[in-house]
Short mmCIF file of C-alpha atoms in Angstrom, two decimals:
data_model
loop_
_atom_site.label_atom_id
_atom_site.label_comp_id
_atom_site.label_asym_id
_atom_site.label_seq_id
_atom_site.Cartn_x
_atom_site.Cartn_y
_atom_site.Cartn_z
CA UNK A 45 -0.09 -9.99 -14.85
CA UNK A 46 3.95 -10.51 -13.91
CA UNK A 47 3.86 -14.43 -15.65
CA UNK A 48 2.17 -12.91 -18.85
CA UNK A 49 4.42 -10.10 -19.30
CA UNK A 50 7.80 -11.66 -19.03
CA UNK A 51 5.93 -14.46 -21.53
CA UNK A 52 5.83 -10.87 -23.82
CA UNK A 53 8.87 -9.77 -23.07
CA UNK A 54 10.50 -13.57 -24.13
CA UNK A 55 8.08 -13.58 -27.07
CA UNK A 56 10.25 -10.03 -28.22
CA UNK A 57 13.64 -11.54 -27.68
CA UNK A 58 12.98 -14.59 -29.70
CA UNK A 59 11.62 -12.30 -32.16
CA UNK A 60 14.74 -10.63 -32.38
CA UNK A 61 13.57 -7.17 -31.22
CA UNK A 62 15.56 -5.53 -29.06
CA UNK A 63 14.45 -4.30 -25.77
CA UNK A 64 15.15 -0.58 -24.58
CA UNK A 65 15.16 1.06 -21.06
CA UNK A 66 11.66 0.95 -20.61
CA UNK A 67 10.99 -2.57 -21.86
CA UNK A 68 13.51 -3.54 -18.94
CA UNK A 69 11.88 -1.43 -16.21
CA UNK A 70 8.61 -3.27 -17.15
CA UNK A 71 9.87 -6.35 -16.81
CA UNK A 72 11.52 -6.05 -13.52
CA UNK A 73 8.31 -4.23 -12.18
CA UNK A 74 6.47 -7.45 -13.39
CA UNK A 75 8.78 -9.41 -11.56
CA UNK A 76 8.51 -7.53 -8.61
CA UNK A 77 4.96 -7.55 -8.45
CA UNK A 78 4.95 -11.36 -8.97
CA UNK A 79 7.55 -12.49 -6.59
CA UNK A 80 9.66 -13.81 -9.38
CA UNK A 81 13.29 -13.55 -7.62
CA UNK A 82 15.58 -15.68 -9.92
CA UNK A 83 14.03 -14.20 -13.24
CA UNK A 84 14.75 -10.66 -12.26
CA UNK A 85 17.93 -11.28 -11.23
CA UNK A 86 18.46 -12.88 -14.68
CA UNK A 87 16.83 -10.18 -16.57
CA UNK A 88 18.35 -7.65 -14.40
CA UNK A 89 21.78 -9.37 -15.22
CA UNK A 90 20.93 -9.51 -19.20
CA UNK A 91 20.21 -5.93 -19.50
CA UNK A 92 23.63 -5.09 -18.41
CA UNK A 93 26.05 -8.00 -20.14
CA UNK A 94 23.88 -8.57 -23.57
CA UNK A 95 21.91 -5.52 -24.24
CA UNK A 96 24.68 -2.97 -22.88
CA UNK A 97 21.89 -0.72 -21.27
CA UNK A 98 23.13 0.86 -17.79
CA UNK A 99 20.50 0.24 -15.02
CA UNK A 100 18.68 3.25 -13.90
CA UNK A 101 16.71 4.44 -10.52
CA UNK A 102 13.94 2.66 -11.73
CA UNK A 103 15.80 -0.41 -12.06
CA UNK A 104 17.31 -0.15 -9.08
CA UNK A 105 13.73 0.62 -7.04
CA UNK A 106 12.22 -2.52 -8.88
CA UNK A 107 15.26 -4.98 -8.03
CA UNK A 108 15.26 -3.53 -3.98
CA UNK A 109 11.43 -4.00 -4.42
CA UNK A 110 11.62 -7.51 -5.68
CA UNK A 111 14.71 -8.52 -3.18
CA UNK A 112 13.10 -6.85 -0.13
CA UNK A 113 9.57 -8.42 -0.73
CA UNK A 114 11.43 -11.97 -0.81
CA UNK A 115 13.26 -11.52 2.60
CA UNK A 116 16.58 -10.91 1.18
CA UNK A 117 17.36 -7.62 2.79
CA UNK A 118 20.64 -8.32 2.74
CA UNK A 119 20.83 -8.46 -0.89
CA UNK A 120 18.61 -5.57 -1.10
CA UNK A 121 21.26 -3.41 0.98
CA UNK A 122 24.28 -4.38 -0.98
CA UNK A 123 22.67 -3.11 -3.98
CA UNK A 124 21.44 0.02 -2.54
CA UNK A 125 25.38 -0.03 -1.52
CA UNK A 126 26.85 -0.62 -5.24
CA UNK A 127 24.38 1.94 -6.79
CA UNK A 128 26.96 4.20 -9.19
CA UNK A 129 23.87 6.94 -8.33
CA UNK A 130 22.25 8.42 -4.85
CA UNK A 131 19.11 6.45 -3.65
CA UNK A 132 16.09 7.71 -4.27
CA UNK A 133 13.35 8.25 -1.74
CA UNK A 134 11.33 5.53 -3.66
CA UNK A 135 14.52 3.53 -3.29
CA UNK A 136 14.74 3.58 0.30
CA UNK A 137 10.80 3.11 0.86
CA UNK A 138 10.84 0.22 -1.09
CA UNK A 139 13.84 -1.44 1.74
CA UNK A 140 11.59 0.31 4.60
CA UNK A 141 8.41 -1.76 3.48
CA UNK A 142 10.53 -4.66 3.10
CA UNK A 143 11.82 -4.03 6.85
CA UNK A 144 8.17 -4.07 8.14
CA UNK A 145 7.23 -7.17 6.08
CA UNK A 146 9.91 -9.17 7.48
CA UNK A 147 10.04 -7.55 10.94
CA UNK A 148 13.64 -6.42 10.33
CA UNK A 149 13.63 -3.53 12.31
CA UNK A 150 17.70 -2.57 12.84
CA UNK A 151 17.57 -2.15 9.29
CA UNK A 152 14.17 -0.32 9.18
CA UNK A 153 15.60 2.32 11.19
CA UNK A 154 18.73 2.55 8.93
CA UNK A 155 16.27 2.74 5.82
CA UNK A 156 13.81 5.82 7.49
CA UNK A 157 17.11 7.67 8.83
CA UNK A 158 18.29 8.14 4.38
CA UNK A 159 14.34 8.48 3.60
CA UNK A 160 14.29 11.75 6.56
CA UNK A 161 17.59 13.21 5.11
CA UNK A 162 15.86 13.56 1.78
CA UNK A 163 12.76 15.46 2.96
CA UNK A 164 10.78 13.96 1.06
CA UNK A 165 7.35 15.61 1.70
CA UNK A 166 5.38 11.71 1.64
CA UNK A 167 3.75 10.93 5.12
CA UNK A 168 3.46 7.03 4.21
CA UNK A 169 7.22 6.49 5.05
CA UNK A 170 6.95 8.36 7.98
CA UNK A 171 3.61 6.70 9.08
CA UNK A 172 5.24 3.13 8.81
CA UNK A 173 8.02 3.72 10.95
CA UNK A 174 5.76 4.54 13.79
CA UNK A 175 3.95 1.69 13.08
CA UNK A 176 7.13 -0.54 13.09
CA UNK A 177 8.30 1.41 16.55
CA UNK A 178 4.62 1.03 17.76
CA UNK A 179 4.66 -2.69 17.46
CA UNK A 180 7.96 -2.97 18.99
CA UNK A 181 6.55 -1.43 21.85
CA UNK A 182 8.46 1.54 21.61
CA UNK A 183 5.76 4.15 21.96
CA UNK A 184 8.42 7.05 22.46
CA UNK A 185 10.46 6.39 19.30
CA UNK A 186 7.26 6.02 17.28
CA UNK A 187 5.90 9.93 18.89
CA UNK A 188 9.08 10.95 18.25
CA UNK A 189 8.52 10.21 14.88
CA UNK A 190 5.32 11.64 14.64
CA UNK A 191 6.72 14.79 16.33
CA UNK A 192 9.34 14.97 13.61
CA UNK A 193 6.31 14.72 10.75
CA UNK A 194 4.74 17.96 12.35
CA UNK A 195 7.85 19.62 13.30
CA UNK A 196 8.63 19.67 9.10
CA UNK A 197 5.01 20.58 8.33
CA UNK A 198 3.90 17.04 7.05
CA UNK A 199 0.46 15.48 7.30
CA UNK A 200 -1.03 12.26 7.21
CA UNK A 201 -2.46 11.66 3.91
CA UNK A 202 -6.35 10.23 4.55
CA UNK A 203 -7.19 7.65 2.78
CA UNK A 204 -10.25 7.39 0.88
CA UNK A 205 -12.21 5.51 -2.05
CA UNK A 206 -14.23 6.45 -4.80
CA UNK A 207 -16.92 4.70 -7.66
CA UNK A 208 -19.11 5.67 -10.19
CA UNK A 209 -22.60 4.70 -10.25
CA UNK A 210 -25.06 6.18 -12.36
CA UNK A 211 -22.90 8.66 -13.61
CA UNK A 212 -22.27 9.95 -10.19
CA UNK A 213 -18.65 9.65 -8.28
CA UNK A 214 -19.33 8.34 -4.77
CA UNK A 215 -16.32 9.29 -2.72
CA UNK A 216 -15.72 7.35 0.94
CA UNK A 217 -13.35 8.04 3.92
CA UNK A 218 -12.64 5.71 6.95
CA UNK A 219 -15.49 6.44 9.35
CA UNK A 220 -16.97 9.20 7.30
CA UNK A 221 -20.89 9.75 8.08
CA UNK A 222 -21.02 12.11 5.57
CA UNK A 223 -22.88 9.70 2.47
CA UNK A 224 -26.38 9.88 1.99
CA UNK A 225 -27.04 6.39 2.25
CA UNK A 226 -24.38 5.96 5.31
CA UNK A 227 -26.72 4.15 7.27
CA UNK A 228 -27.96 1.34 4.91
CA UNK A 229 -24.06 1.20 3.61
CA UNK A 230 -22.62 0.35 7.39
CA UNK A 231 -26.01 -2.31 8.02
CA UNK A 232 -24.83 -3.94 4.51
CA UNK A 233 -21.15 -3.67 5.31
CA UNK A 234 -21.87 -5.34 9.22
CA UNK A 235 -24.47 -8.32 6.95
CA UNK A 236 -21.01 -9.06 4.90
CA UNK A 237 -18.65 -9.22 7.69
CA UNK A 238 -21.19 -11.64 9.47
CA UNK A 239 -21.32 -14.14 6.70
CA UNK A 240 -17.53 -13.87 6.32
CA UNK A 241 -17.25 -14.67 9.88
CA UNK A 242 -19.03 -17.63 9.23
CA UNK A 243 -15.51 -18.29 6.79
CA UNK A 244 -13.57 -17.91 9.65
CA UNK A 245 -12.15 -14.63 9.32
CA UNK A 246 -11.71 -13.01 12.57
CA UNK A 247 -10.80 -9.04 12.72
CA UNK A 248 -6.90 -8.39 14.11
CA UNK A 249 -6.33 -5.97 16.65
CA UNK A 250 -6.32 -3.11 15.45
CA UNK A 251 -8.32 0.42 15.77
CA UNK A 252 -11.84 0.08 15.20
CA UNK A 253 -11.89 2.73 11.91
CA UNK A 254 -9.97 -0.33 10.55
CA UNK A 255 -13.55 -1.75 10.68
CA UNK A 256 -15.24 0.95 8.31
CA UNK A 257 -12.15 1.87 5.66
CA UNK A 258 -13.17 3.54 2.73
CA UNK A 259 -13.00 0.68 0.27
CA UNK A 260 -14.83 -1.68 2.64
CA UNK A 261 -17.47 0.94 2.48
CA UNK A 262 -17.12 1.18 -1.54
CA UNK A 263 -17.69 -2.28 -1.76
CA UNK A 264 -21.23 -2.76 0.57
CA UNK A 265 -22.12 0.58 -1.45
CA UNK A 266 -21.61 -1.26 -4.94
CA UNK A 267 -23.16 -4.54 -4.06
CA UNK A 268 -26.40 -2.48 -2.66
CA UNK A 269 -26.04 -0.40 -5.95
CA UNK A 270 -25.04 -2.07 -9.07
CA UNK A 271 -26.55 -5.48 -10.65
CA UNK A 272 -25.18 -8.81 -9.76
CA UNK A 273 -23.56 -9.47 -12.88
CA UNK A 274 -22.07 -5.84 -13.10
CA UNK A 275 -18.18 -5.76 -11.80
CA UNK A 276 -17.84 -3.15 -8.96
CA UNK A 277 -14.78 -0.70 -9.89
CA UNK A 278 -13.25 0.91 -7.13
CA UNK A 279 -10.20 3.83 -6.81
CA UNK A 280 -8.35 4.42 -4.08
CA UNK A 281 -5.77 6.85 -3.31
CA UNK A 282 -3.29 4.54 -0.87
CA UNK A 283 -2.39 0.97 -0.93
CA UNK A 284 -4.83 -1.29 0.40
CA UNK A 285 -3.91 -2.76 3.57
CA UNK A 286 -3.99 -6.25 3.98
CA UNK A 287 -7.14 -6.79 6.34
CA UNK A 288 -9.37 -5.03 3.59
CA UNK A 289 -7.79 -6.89 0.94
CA UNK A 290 -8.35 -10.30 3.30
CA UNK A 291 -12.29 -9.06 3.50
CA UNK A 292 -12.89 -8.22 0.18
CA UNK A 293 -11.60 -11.41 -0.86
CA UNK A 294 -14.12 -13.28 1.35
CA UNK A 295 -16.96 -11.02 0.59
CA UNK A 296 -16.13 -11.95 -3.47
CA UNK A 297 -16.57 -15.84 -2.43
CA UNK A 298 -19.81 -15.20 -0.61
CA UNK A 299 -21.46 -12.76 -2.70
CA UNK A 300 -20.56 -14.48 -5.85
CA UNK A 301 -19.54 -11.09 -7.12
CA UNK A 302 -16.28 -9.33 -9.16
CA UNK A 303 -14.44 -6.42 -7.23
CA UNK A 304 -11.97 -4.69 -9.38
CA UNK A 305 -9.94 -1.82 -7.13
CA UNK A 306 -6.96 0.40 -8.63
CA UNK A 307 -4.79 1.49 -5.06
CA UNK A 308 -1.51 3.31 -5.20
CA UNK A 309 0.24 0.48 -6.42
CA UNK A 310 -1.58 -1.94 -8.53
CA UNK A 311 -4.90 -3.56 -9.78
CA UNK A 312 -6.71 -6.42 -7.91
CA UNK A 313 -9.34 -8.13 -9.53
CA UNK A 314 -10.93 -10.07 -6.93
CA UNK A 315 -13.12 -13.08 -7.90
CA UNK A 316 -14.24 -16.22 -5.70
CA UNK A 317 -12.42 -15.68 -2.80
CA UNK A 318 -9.00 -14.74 -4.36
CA UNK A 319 -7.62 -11.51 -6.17
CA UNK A 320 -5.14 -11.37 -9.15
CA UNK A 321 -2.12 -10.20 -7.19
CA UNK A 322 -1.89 -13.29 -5.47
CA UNK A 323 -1.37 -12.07 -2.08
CA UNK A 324 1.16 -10.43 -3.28
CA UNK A 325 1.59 -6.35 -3.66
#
C-alpha cells in the first residue's frame, strides 16, 4: 500500500513528528514498490538536506530498486557509483533485476560480475543471469554460469508453496506428485486454465513445469478446499513470476474468488482480475 503510506508518512510531517532512519527506509520501500520515481527522489533528497539523517544500505537498495524498476539504469549506476559505502549484494541484485526487466544486458553482466565477487551464497542472482544469457542466445555464457554455481557449491533454491486448511499445512512444489489429492488438484488446475483461455490468456514459451508451479497448484487446491466466500492464503518461498501472477489474476475474475499470497518480496491480494501490487513487484 505505497500511496497510503507516504499519505502516513505526510500525515507525520505535518504533525510535526520527526521521522528517523527507519521511517525513511519505509518510505522509500513504499515508493519502490509503487513505482513512485519523483516522490522518492524527493523524500530521498529531504532526508539528507532537512532531517540531517545520512542514507544507509537500505536506502541506497530501495532508491537502485525504485530507479532500476523505472528504466533509469543510468541513474541507478551513478548512485551505486557515489555510495560513501561498498554495495551490498542486495544492492547489486536490485540493478541485475532491473537489467533483465529492461533487457539491458551490458550492464547486467557488469551488475552479476560485483554480485560473484561477493560470494554471496543466493542462487536467484546466479539463476537470472543464465536466464538473461539464455535469452540472448548465448547458451555457453549462461552454462558457464551455471558451472560457476556448482563449482562454489551453490544450489538452486526450489520453489514451493504452502496453505493451511483445516488446521493442516499443505506444502506444493513445481511438478510434485507427491499430494494426496494430486490428481483432482492438476484436473481442477487444467478446468481453470481452460476458462482463462477463454480470457485470452495464452501460455509463453517456456518449460512445461511452468505449467504446474507450486502456487498455481495452491490455488486449484484452495478453491477445491475452502468455501467460496473464504479468502485463499497462500506462502511462498520465492517471488512469484509473472505468468503465475498473470493466471492467478484471471482465475480471481472467473472464479469470483480472493487469493491473498505472501512471496519473497511482497503481498498480493488478488481480487476480480487484478492484484494490489498493480503489476508492479
Amino acid at each position: 500500500m505505497g500511496k497510503q503510506a507516504m499519505e502516513i508518512f505526510d500525515d507525520m510531517l505535518k504533525a510535526g513528528v520527526k521521522p528517523d532512519y527507519i521511517s525513511y527506509v519505509a518510505v522509500l520501500s513504499s515508493c519502490s514498490h509503487s513505482g513512485l520515481v519523483q516522490e522518492g527522489k524527493s523524500y530521498f533528497d529531504m532526508m539528507k538536506r532537512i532531517h540531517n539523517i545520512s542514507p544507509g544500505l537500505e536506502h541506497y537498495s530501495c532508491m537502485v530498486d525504485l530507479l532500476g524498476r523505472a528504466g533509469l539504469l543510468s541513474e541507478a549506476k551513478n548512485l551505486i557509483d557515489e555510495m560513501p559505502m561498498e554495495p551490498t549484494a542486495e544492492v547489486w541484485g536490485a540493478l541485475l533485476s532491473a537489467c533483465k526487466i529492461h533487457g539491458n544486458n551490458e550492464l547486467a553482466e557488469f551488475a552479476a560480475k560485483h554480485l560473484f565477487e561477493l560470494d554471496s551464497p543466493d542462487s536467484g542472482s546466479y539463476m537470472l543471469m543464465a536466464k538473461i544469457y539464455a535469452d540472448a542466445g548465448k547458451s555457453d555464457d549462461s552454462a558457464q554460469v551455471r558451472k560457476l554455481m556448482r563449482d562454489k557449491g551453490i544450489k538452486k533454491n526450489p520453489g514451493y508453496s504452502w496453505m493451511e486448511v483445516d488446521n493442516k499445512v499443505h506444502v506444493f512444489k513445481a511438478d510434485d506428485v507427491s499430494h494426496p489429492q494430486v490428481l483432482a488438484i492438476r484436473k481442477k488446475l487444467d478446468e481453470l486454465m481452460e476458462k482463462i483461455a477463454l480470457l485470452g490468456y495464452v501460455r509463453t514459451e517456456s518449460p512445461r513445469s511452468e505449467i504446474h508451479h507450486s502456487e498455481k497448484l495452491a490455488v486449484a487446491f484452495g478453491i477445491m478446499s475452502l468455501p467460496t466466500w473464504m479468502p485463499v492464503h497462500i506462502m511462498k518461498n520465492l517471488r512469484i513470476c509473472s505468468d503465475c501472477h498473470t493466471v492467478i489474476k484471471l482465475i480471481s475474475s472467473v472464479t469470483g474468488r480472493e487469493f491473498v499470497i505472501r512471496d519473497a518480496v511482497r503481498f498480493h491480494h488478488f481480487k476480480g482480475g487484478s492484484c494490489s501490487c498493480g503489476d508492479y513487484w
